């Protein structure tokens, strides 16, 4: 009874593929500015809040997941957004500024899990781009 | 508001490359690259055939696709994103 498969059009009908207009909370568009894609300066200046503004105040568990404030063993939110340059260093094995070793590890795991539509994602994505 | 006409950017202004789950849209006049997901490419494809009002666009989408949520508000949100990205003009 699958209706969303892309079955060949039956005679006299057009193919009707399933489509969602409103994915909740997710934007359908991520725009990449040339400056962000091509220059180090913009990447260094972009920022990643931990966690993102929509979940401000929540704690970050050791595995990088966002958990309720006060969860035992989890880390409080970062007091300032991290600069792209700091995150790049941390992704390479360094430590985020103003954090303990374990806290930095948890934050980095959070950042690696960032999804499209979450603030900081574009910054994180641009850090992954190879530079010529 | 529903009577506003939405225009796609001229075809020569766009370079559209479908990937697996995303579609890349390069907008030549601005030099911006947009990574878009459904339903943005479908909306752009319909508007490429000529300007439409939101209601006419919704009707066309409902004809062409099995819409899980034929909501004018959701379409307004997607159109607002396309307008903000500079890929669609509202007049």
PDB file of C-alpha atoms in Angstrom:
ATOM      1  CA  UNK A   1       0.000   0.000   0.000  1.00  0.00           C
ATOM      2  CA  UNK A   2       2.899   2.333  -0.580  1.00  0.00           C
ATOM      3  CA  UNK A   3       1.669   5.499  -2.235  1.00  0.00           C
ATOM      4  CA  UNK A   4       4.795   7.579  -2.215  1.00  0.00           C
ATOM      5  CA  UNK A   5       6.927   5.420  -4.467  1.00  0.00           C
ATOM      6  CA  UNK A   6       7.839   6.873  -7.779  1.00  0.00           C
ATOM      7  CA  UNK A   7       5.790   4.465  -9.783  1.00  0.00           C
ATOM      8  CA  UNK A   8       5.593   4.979 -13.516  1.00  0.00           C
ATOM      9  CA  UNK A   9       2.650   7.139 -14.518  1.00  0.00           C
ATOM     10  CA  UNK A  10      -0.473   5.177 -15.179  1.00  0.00           C
ATOM     11  CA  UNK A  11      -2.130   5.917 -18.462  1.00  0.00           C
ATOM     12  CA  UNK A  12      -4.038   9.166 -18.464  1.00  0.00           C
ATOM     13  CA  UNK A  13      -2.507  10.382 -15.212  1.00  0.00           C
ATOM     14  CA  UNK A  14       0.578  12.314 -14.256  1.00  0.00           C
ATOM     15  CA  UNK A  15       3.122  10.937 -11.849  1.00  0.00           C
ATOM     16  CA  UNK A  16       2.327  12.159  -8.347  1.00  0.00           C
ATOM     17  CA  UNK A  17       5.329  12.151  -6.083  1.00  0.00           C
ATOM     18  CA  UNK A  18       4.788  12.852  -2.381  1.00  0.00           C
ATOM     19  CA  UNK A  19       5.790  16.354  -1.326  1.00  0.00           C
ATOM     20  CA  UNK A  20       5.847  18.153   2.025  1.00  0.00           C
ATOM     21  CA  UNK A  21       5.471  21.926   2.008  1.00  0.00           C
ATOM     22  CA  UNK A  22       6.255  22.502   5.646  1.00  0.00           C
ATOM     23  CA  UNK A  23       9.031  20.534   7.303  1.00  0.00           C
ATOM     24  CA  UNK A  24       8.636  21.701  10.870  1.00  0.00           C
ATOM     25  CA  UNK A  25      11.320  24.100  11.970  1.00  0.00           C
ATOM     26  CA  UNK A  26      13.510  23.387   8.977  1.00  0.00           C
ATOM     27  CA  UNK A  27      14.366  25.843   6.301  1.00  0.00           C
ATOM     28  CA  UNK A  28      14.410  24.530   2.760  1.00  0.00           C
ATOM     29  CA  UNK A  29      17.318  26.783   1.822  1.00  0.00           C
ATOM     30  CA  UNK A  30      20.891  27.207   2.989  1.00  0.00           C
ATOM     31  CA  UNK A  31      22.680  30.006   1.187  1.00  0.00           C
ATOM     32  CA  UNK A  32      26.431  29.931   0.777  1.00  0.00           C
ATOM     33  CA  UNK A  33      28.026  33.296   0.338  1.00  0.00           C
ATOM     34  CA  UNK A  34      31.117  33.443  -1.823  1.00  0.00           C
ATOM     35  CA  UNK A  35      33.035  35.163   0.972  1.00  0.00           C
ATOM     36  CA  UNK A  36      32.244  32.330   3.369  1.00  0.00           C
ATOM     37  CA  UNK A  37      33.144  29.650   0.867  1.00  0.00           C
ATOM     38  CA  UNK A  38      36.355  31.169  -0.368  1.00  0.00           C
ATOM     39  CA  UNK A  39      38.082  33.109   2.364  1.00  0.00           C
ATOM     40  CA  UNK A  40      39.612  32.077   5.623  1.00  0.00           C
ATOM     41  CA  UNK A  41      38.699  35.381   7.221  1.00  0.00           C
ATOM     42  CA  UNK A  42      34.967  34.774   7.143  1.00  0.00           C
ATOM     43  CA  UNK A  43      35.311  31.273   8.499  1.00  0.00           C
ATOM     44  CA  UNK A  44      37.467  32.512  11.322  1.00  0.00           C
ATOM     45  CA  UNK A  45      34.911  35.188  12.174  1.00  0.00           C
ATOM     46  CA  UNK A  46      31.771  33.054  12.027  1.00  0.00           C
ATOM     47  CA  UNK A  47      30.415  31.830  15.326  1.00  0.00           C
ATOM     48  CA  UNK A  48      28.879  28.667  16.733  1.00  0.00           C
ATOM     49  CA  UNK A  49      26.734  28.980  19.876  1.00  0.00           C
ATOM     50  CA  UNK A  50      26.623  25.888  22.134  1.00  0.00           C
ATOM     51  CA  UNK A  51      23.802  25.046  22.216  1.00  0.00           C
ATOM     52  CA  UNK A  52      21.966  27.029  19.543  1.00  0.00           C
ATOM     53  CA  UNK A  53      19.653  29.877  20.526  1.00  0.00           C
ATOM     54  CA  UNK A  54      16.548  27.716  20.232  1.00  0.00           C
ATOM     55  CA  UNK A  55      17.831  25.526  23.064  1.00  0.00           C
ATOM     56  CA  UNK A  56      19.674  28.218  25.072  1.00  0.00           C
ATOM     57  CA  UNK A  57      20.178  27.238  28.687  1.00  0.00           C
ATOM     58  CA  UNK A  58      20.151  23.506  28.035  1.00  0.00           C
ATOM     59  CA  UNK A  59      23.146  21.406  29.056  1.00  0.00           C
ATOM     60  CA  UNK A  60      25.411  19.365  26.783  1.00  0.00           C
ATOM     61  CA  UNK A  61      25.933  15.714  27.695  1.00  0.00           C
ATOM     62  CA  UNK A  62      29.314  14.024  27.262  1.00  0.00           C
ATOM     63  CA  UNK A  63      28.107  12.449  24.008  1.00  0.00           C
ATOM     64  CA  UNK A  64      27.192  15.858  22.568  1.00  0.00           C
ATOM     65  CA  UNK A  65      23.432  15.569  22.974  1.00  0.00           C
ATOM     66  CA  UNK A  66      21.380  18.467  24.336  1.00  0.00           C
ATOM     67  CA  UNK A  67      19.842  17.617  27.721  1.00  0.00           C
ATOM     68  CA  UNK A  68      17.771  19.552  30.289  1.00  0.00           C
ATOM     69  CA  UNK A  69      19.599  22.092  32.442  1.00  0.00           C
ATOM     70  CA  UNK A  70      21.022  20.563  35.582  1.00  0.00           C
ATOM     71  CA  UNK A  71      21.340  17.024  34.208  1.00  0.00           C
ATOM     72  CA  UNK A  72      24.017  15.289  36.296  1.00  0.00           C
ATOM     73  CA  UNK A  73      27.229  14.681  34.395  1.00  0.00           C
ATOM     74  CA  UNK A  74      26.305  17.117  31.623  1.00  0.00           C
ATOM     75  CA  UNK A  75      28.014  20.443  31.013  1.00  0.00           C
ATOM     76  CA  UNK A  76      26.403  23.861  31.284  1.00  0.00           C
ATOM     77  CA  UNK A  77      25.993  25.853  28.047  1.00  0.00           C
ATOM     78  CA  UNK A  78      28.956  27.822  26.772  1.00  0.00           C
ATOM     79  CA  UNK A  79      28.884  31.394  28.036  1.00  0.00           C
ATOM     80  CA  UNK A  80      29.875  32.768  24.632  1.00  0.00           C
ATOM     81  CA  UNK A  81      29.678  31.587  21.038  1.00  0.00           C
ATOM     82  CA  UNK A  82      32.873  29.955  19.789  1.00  0.00           C
ATOM     83  CA  UNK A  83      34.733  31.496  16.862  1.00  0.00           C
ATOM     84  CA  UNK A  84      35.150  29.427  13.733  1.00  0.00           C
ATOM     85  CA  UNK A  85      38.915  29.498  14.236  1.00  0.00           C
ATOM     86  CA  UNK A  86      38.601  28.058  17.763  1.00  0.00           C
ATOM     87  CA  UNK A  87      36.260  25.338  16.536  1.00  0.00           C
ATOM     88  CA  UNK A  88      38.646  24.488  13.707  1.00  0.00           C
ATOM     89  CA  UNK A  89      41.458  24.065  16.225  1.00  0.00           C
ATOM     90  CA  UNK A  90      39.245  21.932  18.469  1.00  0.00           C
ATOM     91  CA  UNK A  91      38.157  19.741  15.547  1.00  0.00           C
ATOM     92  CA  UNK A  92      41.841  19.104  14.935  1.00  0.00           C
ATOM     93  CA  UNK A  93      42.321  17.837  18.489  1.00  0.00           C
ATOM     94  CA  UNK A  94      42.717  21.114  20.366  1.00  0.00           C
ATOM     95  CA  UNK A  95      40.605  22.459  23.188  1.00  0.00           C
ATOM     96  CA  UNK A  96      37.895  25.113  23.049  1.00  0.00           C
ATOM     97  CA  UNK A  97      38.754  28.291  24.968  1.00  0.00           C
ATOM     98  CA  UNK A  98      37.415  28.631  28.497  1.00  0.00           C
ATOM     99  CA  UNK A  99      36.526  24.947  28.826  1.00  0.00           C
ATOM    100  CA  UNK A 100      37.847  21.909  30.657  1.00  0.00           C
ATOM    101  CA  UNK A 101      39.080  18.971  28.590  1.00  0.00           C
ATOM    102  CA  UNK A 102      35.907  16.921  29.066  1.00  0.00           C
ATOM    103  CA  UNK A 103      33.691  19.958  28.477  1.00  0.00           C
ATOM    104  CA  UNK A 104      35.511  20.734  25.235  1.00  0.00           C
ATOM    105  CA  UNK A 105      35.100  17.131  24.083  1.00  0.00           C
ATOM    106  CA  UNK A 106      31.341  17.272  24.740  1.00  0.00           C
ATOM    107  CA  UNK A 107      30.975  20.615  22.938  1.00  0.00           C
ATOM    108  CA  UNK A 108      32.910  19.356  19.922  1.00  0.00           C
ATOM    109  CA  UNK A 109      30.645  16.315  19.740  1.00  0.00           C
ATOM    110  CA  UNK A 110      27.633  18.669  19.853  1.00  0.00           C
ATOM    111  CA  UNK A 111      29.109  20.755  17.019  1.00  0.00           C
ATOM    112  CA  UNK A 112      29.775  17.656  14.893  1.00  0.00           C
ATOM    113  CA  UNK A 113      26.089  16.762  15.225  1.00  0.00           C
ATOM    114  CA  UNK A 114      24.827  20.145  14.021  1.00  0.00           C
ATOM    115  CA  UNK A 115      22.112  19.836  11.411  1.00  0.00           C
ATOM    116  CA  UNK A 116      21.024  22.083   8.615  1.00  0.00           C
ATOM    117  CA  UNK A 117      18.731  24.769  10.004  1.00  0.00           C
ATOM    118  CA  UNK A 118      20.482  24.936  13.380  1.00  0.00           C
ATOM    119  CA  UNK A 119      22.408  28.102  14.106  1.00  0.00           C
ATOM    120  CA  UNK A 120      26.100  27.489  13.680  1.00  0.00           C
ATOM    121  CA  UNK A 121      25.572  24.838  11.008  1.00  0.00           C
ATOM    122  CA  UNK A 122      26.686  26.985   8.105  1.00  0.00           C
ATOM    123  CA  UNK A 123      29.788  27.975  10.055  1.00  0.00           C
ATOM    124  CA  UNK A 124      30.547  24.346  10.874  1.00  0.00           C
ATOM    125  CA  UNK A 125      29.887  23.290   7.272  1.00  0.00           C
ATOM    126  CA  UNK A 126      32.268  25.922   5.985  1.00  0.00           C
ATOM    127  CA  UNK A 127      34.981  24.637   8.325  1.00  0.00           C
ATOM    128  CA  UNK A 128      34.737  21.291   6.567  1.00  0.00           C
ATOM    129  CA  UNK A 129      35.404  22.737   3.135  1.00  0.00           C
ATOM    130  CA  UNK A 130      38.800  22.050   1.674  1.00  0.00           C
ATOM    131  CA  UNK A 131      40.755  25.162   0.873  1.00  0.00           C
ATOM    132  CA  UNK A 132      42.657  25.654  -2.309  1.00  0.00           C
TER     133      UNK A 132
ATOM    134  CA  UNK B   1      -1.761  39.263  -0.206  1.00  0.00           C
ATOM    135  CA  UNK B   2      -2.855  36.121  -1.977  1.00  0.00           C
ATOM    136  CA  UNK B   3      -3.061  38.232  -5.136  1.00  0.00           C
ATOM    137  CA  UNK B   4       0.639  38.957  -5.208  1.00  0.00           C
ATOM    138  CA  UNK B   5       2.352  37.432  -8.214  1.00  0.00           C
ATOM    139  CA  UNK B   6       5.505  35.420  -7.655  1.00  0.00           C
ATOM    140  CA  UNK B   7       8.110  35.455 -10.413  1.00  0.00           C
ATOM    141  CA  UNK B   8      11.088  33.129 -10.718  1.00  0.00           C
ATOM    142  CA  UNK B   9      14.409  34.658 -11.632  1.00  0.00           C
ATOM    143  CA  UNK B  10      15.020  34.378 -15.385  1.00  0.00           C
ATOM    144  CA  UNK B  11      16.302  30.935 -16.402  1.00  0.00           C
ATOM    145  CA  UNK B  12      19.598  32.388 -17.642  1.00  0.00           C
ATOM    146  CA  UNK B  13      20.259  33.826 -14.162  1.00  0.00           C
ATOM    147  CA  UNK B  14      20.215  30.398 -12.552  1.00  0.00           C
ATOM    148  CA  UNK B  15      22.337  27.277 -12.805  1.00  0.00           C
ATOM    149  CA  UNK B  16      20.411  24.433 -11.171  1.00  0.00           C
ATOM    150  CA  UNK B  17      22.182  21.164 -10.358  1.00  0.00           C
ATOM    151  CA  UNK B  18      20.145  18.366  -8.748  1.00  0.00           C
ATOM    152  CA  UNK B  19      22.174  16.199  -6.364  1.00  0.00           C
ATOM    153  CA  UNK B  20      20.910  13.216  -4.403  1.00  0.00           C
ATOM    154  CA  UNK B  21      19.011  14.845  -1.573  1.00  0.00           C
ATOM    155  CA  UNK B  22      19.727  18.459  -2.376  1.00  0.00           C
ATOM    156  CA  UNK B  23      19.594  20.768  -5.320  1.00  0.00           C
ATOM    157  CA  UNK B  24      22.321  23.339  -5.828  1.00  0.00           C
ATOM    158  CA  UNK B  25      21.100  26.626  -7.242  1.00  0.00           C
ATOM    159  CA  UNK B  26      23.778  29.062  -8.385  1.00  0.00           C
ATOM    160  CA  UNK B  27      22.390  32.572  -8.817  1.00  0.00           C
ATOM    161  CA  UNK B  28      24.643  34.249 -11.345  1.00  0.00           C
ATOM    162  CA  UNK B  29      23.739  37.911 -10.618  1.00  0.00           C
ATOM    163  CA  UNK B  30      24.620  37.639  -6.918  1.00  0.00           C
ATOM    164  CA  UNK B  31      27.254  34.924  -7.083  1.00  0.00           C
ATOM    165  CA  UNK B  32      25.456  33.125  -4.270  1.00  0.00           C
ATOM    166  CA  UNK B  33      25.030  29.379  -4.154  1.00  0.00           C
ATOM    167  CA  UNK B  34      21.902  28.044  -2.479  1.00  0.00           C
ATOM    168  CA  UNK B  35      21.542  24.514  -1.204  1.00  0.00           C
ATOM    169  CA  UNK B  36      17.811  23.825  -1.422  1.00  0.00           C
ATOM    170  CA  UNK B  37      15.605  20.907  -0.521  1.00  0.00           C
ATOM    171  CA  UNK B  38      12.012  20.059  -1.392  1.00  0.00           C
ATOM    172  CA  UNK B  39       9.732  21.812  -2.026  1.00  0.00           C
ATOM    173  CA  UNK B  40      11.968  24.677  -3.211  1.00  0.00           C
ATOM    174  CA  UNK B  41      13.092  23.082  -6.532  1.00  0.00           C
ATOM    175  CA  UNK B  42       9.511  22.092  -7.318  1.00  0.00           C
ATOM    176  CA  UNK B  43       8.293  25.657  -6.673  1.00  0.00           C
ATOM    177  CA  UNK B  44      11.087  27.099  -8.845  1.00  0.00           C
ATOM    178  CA  UNK B  45      10.244  24.677 -11.644  1.00  0.00           C
ATOM    179  CA  UNK B  46       6.592  25.718 -11.665  1.00  0.00           C
ATOM    180  CA  UNK B  47       7.368  29.429 -11.478  1.00  0.00           C
ATOM    181  CA  UNK B  48       9.841  29.025 -14.355  1.00  0.00           C
ATOM    182  CA  UNK B  49       6.760  28.412 -16.481  1.00  0.00           C
ATOM    183  CA  UNK B  50       5.397  31.848 -15.642  1.00  0.00           C
ATOM    184  CA  UNK B  51       4.424  33.984 -12.643  1.00  0.00           C
ATOM    185  CA  UNK B  52       1.658  32.753 -10.397  1.00  0.00           C
ATOM    186  CA  UNK B  53      -0.219  33.840  -7.323  1.00  0.00           C
ATOM    187  CA  UNK B  54       0.294  31.818  -4.180  1.00  0.00           C
ATOM    188  CA  UNK B  55      -3.101  30.177  -4.569  1.00  0.00           C
ATOM    189  CA  UNK B  56      -2.444  29.272  -8.201  1.00  0.00           C
ATOM    190  CA  UNK B  57       0.938  27.873  -7.213  1.00  0.00           C
ATOM    191  CA  UNK B  58      -0.609  25.787  -4.450  1.00  0.00           C
ATOM    192  CA  UNK B  59      -3.192  24.456  -6.873  1.00  0.00           C
ATOM    193  CA  UNK B  60      -0.510  23.526  -9.404  1.00  0.00           C
ATOM    194  CA  UNK B  61       1.595  21.805  -6.704  1.00  0.00           C
ATOM    195  CA  UNK B  62      -1.450  19.849  -5.563  1.00  0.00           C
ATOM    196  CA  UNK B  63      -2.064  18.758  -9.158  1.00  0.00           C
ATOM    197  CA  UNK B  64       1.509  17.670  -9.728  1.00  0.00           C
ATOM    198  CA  UNK B  65       2.299  16.149  -6.350  1.00  0.00           C
ATOM    199  CA  UNK B  66       0.697  14.176  -3.602  1.00  0.00           C
ATOM    200  CA  UNK B  67       0.840  16.998  -1.035  1.00  0.00           C
ATOM    201  CA  UNK B  68       1.071  15.724   2.519  1.00  0.00           C
ATOM    202  CA  UNK B  69       0.206  19.147   3.896  1.00  0.00           C
ATOM    203  CA  UNK B  70      -1.515  21.432   1.352  1.00  0.00           C
ATOM    204  CA  UNK B  71      -1.231  24.384   3.697  1.00  0.00           C
ATOM    205  CA  UNK B  72      -1.195  27.974   2.356  1.00  0.00           C
ATOM    206  CA  UNK B  73       0.754  29.051   5.453  1.00  0.00           C
ATOM    207  CA  UNK B  74       3.494  26.500   4.796  1.00  0.00           C
ATOM    208  CA  UNK B  75       3.694  27.611   1.165  1.00  0.00           C
ATOM    209  CA  UNK B  76       3.890  31.247   2.316  1.00  0.00           C
ATOM    210  CA  UNK B  77       6.854  30.315   4.509  1.00  0.00           C
ATOM    211  CA  UNK B  78       8.643  28.557   1.624  1.00  0.00           C
ATOM    212  CA  UNK B  79       7.937  31.460  -0.736  1.00  0.00           C
ATOM    213  CA  UNK B  80       9.230  33.923   1.867  1.00  0.00           C
ATOM    214  CA  UNK B  81      12.474  31.930   2.025  1.00  0.00           C
ATOM    215  CA  UNK B  82      12.819  31.926  -1.740  1.00  0.00           C
ATOM    216  CA  UNK B  83      12.164  35.678  -1.839  1.00  0.00           C
ATOM    217  CA  UNK B  84      14.705  36.259   0.952  1.00  0.00           C
ATOM    218  CA  UNK B  85      17.249  34.165  -0.945  1.00  0.00           C
ATOM    219  CA  UNK B  86      16.648  36.279  -4.053  1.00  0.00           C
ATOM    220  CA  UNK B  87      15.472  33.345  -6.161  1.00  0.00           C
ATOM    221  CA  UNK B  88      11.872  34.531  -6.422  1.00  0.00           C
ATOM    222  CA  UNK B  89      10.460  38.038  -6.721  1.00  0.00           C
ATOM    223  CA  UNK B  90       7.062  39.016  -5.348  1.00  0.00           C
ATOM    224  CA  UNK B  91       5.141  41.776  -7.126  1.00  0.00           C
TER     225      UNK B  91
END
